[in-house]
């Protein structure tokens, strides 16, 4: 299966911010939307980076509470790995695991079309495996 199937089930809501926003304001957005990362877009709408809970915790450890007054650009990860809707779920899962990150933007023809998390990927794979097991049971029982 492909990333497009995850986006179809998940929906296309994309929460973003700008590099000049304060870290404090972004923490409220993360909390309110129950998300673990936010994409940072530049003025042209391109991906400038991603800011995750992990980035914020790392900033707190290094700078203390004053990190909340810093701009997102000071903490964000600028090198963002993305995927396309046509990428296989297995490939994306492998890249996320190897890169040790939990959120990946989905880009098609240079346009941001979604964001998936490792939770979305795992949920999709579990549903896929459950369907396979049920199909095999039906086959063995002569119902398939």
PDB file of C-alpha atoms in Angstrom:
ATOM      1  CA  UNK A   1       0.000   0.000   0.000  1.00  0.00           C
ATOM      2  CA  UNK A   2       0.951   3.619  -0.438  1.00  0.00           C
ATOM      3  CA  UNK A   3       1.071   6.800   1.622  1.00  0.00           C
ATOM      4  CA  UNK A   4      -1.961   8.050  -0.324  1.00  0.00           C
ATOM      5  CA  UNK A   5      -4.080   5.423   1.491  1.00  0.00           C
ATOM      6  CA  UNK A   6      -3.007   6.825   4.875  1.00  0.00           C
ATOM      7  CA  UNK A   7      -3.866  10.364   3.784  1.00  0.00           C
ATOM      8  CA  UNK A   8      -7.244   9.194   2.488  1.00  0.00           C
ATOM      9  CA  UNK A   9      -8.123   7.787   5.931  1.00  0.00           C
ATOM     10  CA  UNK A  10      -6.457  10.541   7.931  1.00  0.00           C
ATOM     11  CA  UNK A  11      -7.652  13.593   6.064  1.00  0.00           C
ATOM     12  CA  UNK A  12      -5.711  16.530   4.709  1.00  0.00           C
ATOM     13  CA  UNK A  13      -5.558  18.926   7.656  1.00  0.00           C
ATOM     14  CA  UNK A  14      -2.061  20.413   7.872  1.00  0.00           C
ATOM     15  CA  UNK A  15      -1.083  22.568  10.857  1.00  0.00           C
ATOM     16  CA  UNK A  16       1.760  24.962  10.044  1.00  0.00           C
ATOM     17  CA  UNK A  17       3.638  27.895  11.475  1.00  0.00           C
ATOM     18  CA  UNK A  18       6.172  30.493  10.384  1.00  0.00           C
ATOM     19  CA  UNK A  19       9.874  30.671  11.307  1.00  0.00           C
ATOM     20  CA  UNK A  20       9.390  33.966  13.189  1.00  0.00           C
ATOM     21  CA  UNK A  21       6.655  32.663  15.534  1.00  0.00           C
ATOM     22  CA  UNK A  22       7.615  32.242  19.167  1.00  0.00           C
ATOM     23  CA  UNK A  23       8.224  28.779  20.535  1.00  0.00           C
ATOM     24  CA  UNK A  24       5.722  29.580  23.307  1.00  0.00           C
ATOM     25  CA  UNK A  25       2.911  30.224  20.837  1.00  0.00           C
ATOM     26  CA  UNK A  26       3.708  27.044  18.940  1.00  0.00           C
ATOM     27  CA  UNK A  27       3.577  24.952  22.124  1.00  0.00           C
ATOM     28  CA  UNK A  28      -0.037  26.112  22.527  1.00  0.00           C
ATOM     29  CA  UNK A  29      -0.811  25.097  18.935  1.00  0.00           C
ATOM     30  CA  UNK A  30       0.748  21.654  19.488  1.00  0.00           C
ATOM     31  CA  UNK A  31      -1.276  21.188  22.665  1.00  0.00           C
ATOM     32  CA  UNK A  32      -4.566  22.459  21.238  1.00  0.00           C
ATOM     33  CA  UNK A  33      -4.303  20.208  18.185  1.00  0.00           C
ATOM     34  CA  UNK A  34      -2.907  17.198  20.052  1.00  0.00           C
ATOM     35  CA  UNK A  35       0.032  16.902  17.656  1.00  0.00           C
ATOM     36  CA  UNK A  36       3.715  16.239  18.243  1.00  0.00           C
ATOM     37  CA  UNK A  37       5.231  18.372  15.500  1.00  0.00           C
ATOM     38  CA  UNK A  38       4.423  21.325  13.288  1.00  0.00           C
ATOM     39  CA  UNK A  39       5.675  22.160   9.819  1.00  0.00           C
ATOM     40  CA  UNK A  40       7.405  25.499   9.415  1.00  0.00           C
ATOM     41  CA  UNK A  41       6.665  27.178   6.090  1.00  0.00           C
ATOM     42  CA  UNK A  42       8.576  30.029   4.485  1.00  0.00           C
ATOM     43  CA  UNK A  43       6.914  33.068   2.857  1.00  0.00           C
ATOM     44  CA  UNK A  44       6.589  31.199  -0.450  1.00  0.00           C
ATOM     45  CA  UNK A  45       4.757  28.309   1.243  1.00  0.00           C
ATOM     46  CA  UNK A  46       7.717  25.954   0.979  1.00  0.00           C
ATOM     47  CA  UNK A  47       8.931  23.794   3.847  1.00  0.00           C
ATOM     48  CA  UNK A  48      11.530  25.694   5.894  1.00  0.00           C
ATOM     49  CA  UNK A  49      11.685  23.111   8.673  1.00  0.00           C
ATOM     50  CA  UNK A  50       9.799  21.129  11.267  1.00  0.00           C
ATOM     51  CA  UNK A  51       9.538  21.751  15.002  1.00  0.00           C
ATOM     52  CA  UNK A  52       8.804  18.738  17.187  1.00  0.00           C
ATOM     53  CA  UNK A  53       8.226  18.210  20.879  1.00  0.00           C
ATOM     54  CA  UNK A  54      11.690  16.656  20.941  1.00  0.00           C
ATOM     55  CA  UNK A  55      13.219  19.868  19.525  1.00  0.00           C
ATOM     56  CA  UNK A  56      11.474  21.906  22.226  1.00  0.00           C
ATOM     57  CA  UNK A  57      12.641  19.599  25.030  1.00  0.00           C
ATOM     58  CA  UNK A  58      16.200  19.749  23.685  1.00  0.00           C
ATOM     59  CA  UNK A  59      15.950  23.566  23.658  1.00  0.00           C
ATOM     60  CA  UNK A  60      14.660  23.611  27.235  1.00  0.00           C
ATOM     61  CA  UNK A  61      17.571  21.437  28.343  1.00  0.00           C
ATOM     62  CA  UNK A  62      20.097  23.733  26.677  1.00  0.00           C
ATOM     63  CA  UNK A  63      18.567  27.174  27.281  1.00  0.00           C
ATOM     64  CA  UNK A  64      16.054  26.818  30.101  1.00  0.00           C
ATOM     65  CA  UNK A  65      12.634  28.461  30.114  1.00  0.00           C
ATOM     66  CA  UNK A  66      13.918  31.406  28.034  1.00  0.00           C
ATOM     67  CA  UNK A  67      13.724  29.099  25.000  1.00  0.00           C
ATOM     68  CA  UNK A  68       9.989  29.814  24.925  1.00  0.00           C
ATOM     69  CA  UNK A  69      10.755  33.402  23.870  1.00  0.00           C
ATOM     70  CA  UNK A  70      12.933  32.305  20.958  1.00  0.00           C
ATOM     71  CA  UNK A  71      11.723  32.123  17.398  1.00  0.00           C
ATOM     72  CA  UNK A  72      10.781  28.753  15.934  1.00  0.00           C
ATOM     73  CA  UNK A  73      13.678  29.091  13.475  1.00  0.00           C
ATOM     74  CA  UNK A  74      16.136  28.835  16.386  1.00  0.00           C
ATOM     75  CA  UNK A  75      14.956  25.321  17.314  1.00  0.00           C
ATOM     76  CA  UNK A  76      13.444  23.791  14.206  1.00  0.00           C
ATOM     77  CA  UNK A  77      15.037  20.998  12.247  1.00  0.00           C
ATOM     78  CA  UNK A  78      15.836  22.582   8.894  1.00  0.00           C
ATOM     79  CA  UNK A  79      16.687  19.389   7.009  1.00  0.00           C
ATOM     80  CA  UNK A  80      13.270  17.808   6.544  1.00  0.00           C
ATOM     81  CA  UNK A  81      12.827  14.384   4.977  1.00  0.00           C
ATOM     82  CA  UNK A  82       9.606  14.122   2.992  1.00  0.00           C
ATOM     83  CA  UNK A  83       7.783  11.482   1.000  1.00  0.00           C
ATOM     84  CA  UNK A  84       5.241  11.368  -1.809  1.00  0.00           C
ATOM     85  CA  UNK A  85       1.746   9.872  -1.866  1.00  0.00           C
ATOM     86  CA  UNK A  86       3.106   7.162  -4.187  1.00  0.00           C
ATOM     87  CA  UNK A  87       5.771   5.976  -1.710  1.00  0.00           C
ATOM     88  CA  UNK A  88       5.089   2.626  -0.100  1.00  0.00           C
ATOM     89  CA  UNK A  89       4.092   2.569   3.548  1.00  0.00           C
ATOM     90  CA  UNK A  90       6.879   0.047   4.237  1.00  0.00           C
ATOM     91  CA  UNK A  91       9.510   2.355   2.723  1.00  0.00           C
ATOM     92  CA  UNK A  92       8.297   5.354   4.709  1.00  0.00           C
ATOM     93  CA  UNK A  93       8.198   3.310   7.930  1.00  0.00           C
ATOM     94  CA  UNK A  94      11.769   2.200   7.323  1.00  0.00           C
ATOM     95  CA  UNK A  95      12.998   5.761   6.612  1.00  0.00           C
ATOM     96  CA  UNK A  96      11.313   7.088   9.759  1.00  0.00           C
ATOM     97  CA  UNK A  97      12.776   4.306  11.886  1.00  0.00           C
ATOM     98  CA  UNK A  98      16.294   4.656  10.463  1.00  0.00           C
ATOM     99  CA  UNK A  99      16.206   8.474  10.689  1.00  0.00           C
ATOM    100  CA  UNK A 100      14.736   8.373  14.202  1.00  0.00           C
ATOM    101  CA  UNK A 101      11.981  10.888  13.469  1.00  0.00           C
ATOM    102  CA  UNK A 102       8.244  10.546  13.907  1.00  0.00           C
ATOM    103  CA  UNK A 103       6.704  13.008  11.446  1.00  0.00           C
ATOM    104  CA  UNK A 104       7.046  13.292   7.687  1.00  0.00           C
ATOM    105  CA  UNK A 105       5.540  15.801   5.276  1.00  0.00           C
ATOM    106  CA  UNK A 106       3.963  14.412   2.122  1.00  0.00           C
ATOM    107  CA  UNK A 107       4.804  16.427  -0.990  1.00  0.00           C
ATOM    108  CA  UNK A 108       3.423  15.947  -4.487  1.00  0.00           C
ATOM    109  CA  UNK A 109       4.818  17.924  -7.429  1.00  0.00           C
ATOM    110  CA  UNK A 110       6.406  20.383  -5.012  1.00  0.00           C
ATOM    111  CA  UNK A 111       3.141  20.993  -3.124  1.00  0.00           C
ATOM    112  CA  UNK A 112       2.588  20.012   0.505  1.00  0.00           C
ATOM    113  CA  UNK A 113      -0.422  17.650   0.580  1.00  0.00           C
ATOM    114  CA  UNK A 114      -0.238  16.204   4.091  1.00  0.00           C
ATOM    115  CA  UNK A 115       1.763  15.113   7.090  1.00  0.00           C
ATOM    116  CA  UNK A 116       1.964  11.591   8.461  1.00  0.00           C
ATOM    117  CA  UNK A 117       3.264  10.375  11.789  1.00  0.00           C
ATOM    118  CA  UNK A 118       4.777   7.063  12.782  1.00  0.00           C
ATOM    119  CA  UNK A 119       1.517   6.484  14.672  1.00  0.00           C
ATOM    120  CA  UNK A 120      -0.437   6.839  11.425  1.00  0.00           C
ATOM    121  CA  UNK A 121       1.927   4.387   9.721  1.00  0.00           C
ATOM    122  CA  UNK A 122       1.747   1.814  12.524  1.00  0.00           C
ATOM    123  CA  UNK A 123      -2.056   2.089  12.713  1.00  0.00           C
ATOM    124  CA  UNK A 124      -2.288   1.527   8.963  1.00  0.00           C
ATOM    125  CA  UNK A 125       0.084  -1.458   9.027  1.00  0.00           C
ATOM    126  CA  UNK A 126      -1.811  -3.065  11.927  1.00  0.00           C
ATOM    127  CA  UNK A 127      -5.084  -2.726  10.024  1.00  0.00           C
ATOM    128  CA  UNK A 128      -3.391  -4.240   6.979  1.00  0.00           C
ATOM    129  CA  UNK A 129      -2.085  -7.222   8.989  1.00  0.00           C
ATOM    130  CA  UNK A 130      -5.443  -7.733  10.692  1.00  0.00           C
ATOM    131  CA  UNK A 131      -7.152  -7.860   7.305  1.00  0.00           C
ATOM    132  CA  UNK A 132      -4.567 -10.399   6.054  1.00  0.00           C
ATOM    133  CA  UNK A 133      -5.070 -12.645   9.088  1.00  0.00           C
ATOM    134  CA  UNK A 134      -8.858 -12.526   8.713  1.00  0.00           C
ATOM    135  CA  UNK A 135      -8.574 -13.346   4.997  1.00  0.00           C
ATOM    136  CA  UNK A 136      -6.316 -16.310   5.723  1.00  0.00           C
ATOM    137  CA  UNK A 137      -8.702 -17.575   8.422  1.00  0.00           C
ATOM    138  CA  UNK A 138     -11.611 -17.332   6.000  1.00  0.00           C
ATOM    139  CA  UNK A 139      -9.597 -19.145   3.336  1.00  0.00           C
ATOM    140  CA  UNK A 140      -8.574 -21.966   5.685  1.00  0.00           C
ATOM    141  CA  UNK A 141     -12.129 -22.272   6.979  1.00  0.00           C
ATOM    142  CA  UNK A 142     -13.391 -22.512   3.399  1.00  0.00           C
ATOM    143  CA  UNK A 143     -15.221 -19.187   3.456  1.00  0.00           C
ATOM    144  CA  UNK A 144     -12.902 -17.436   0.995  1.00  0.00           C
TER     145      UNK A 144
END
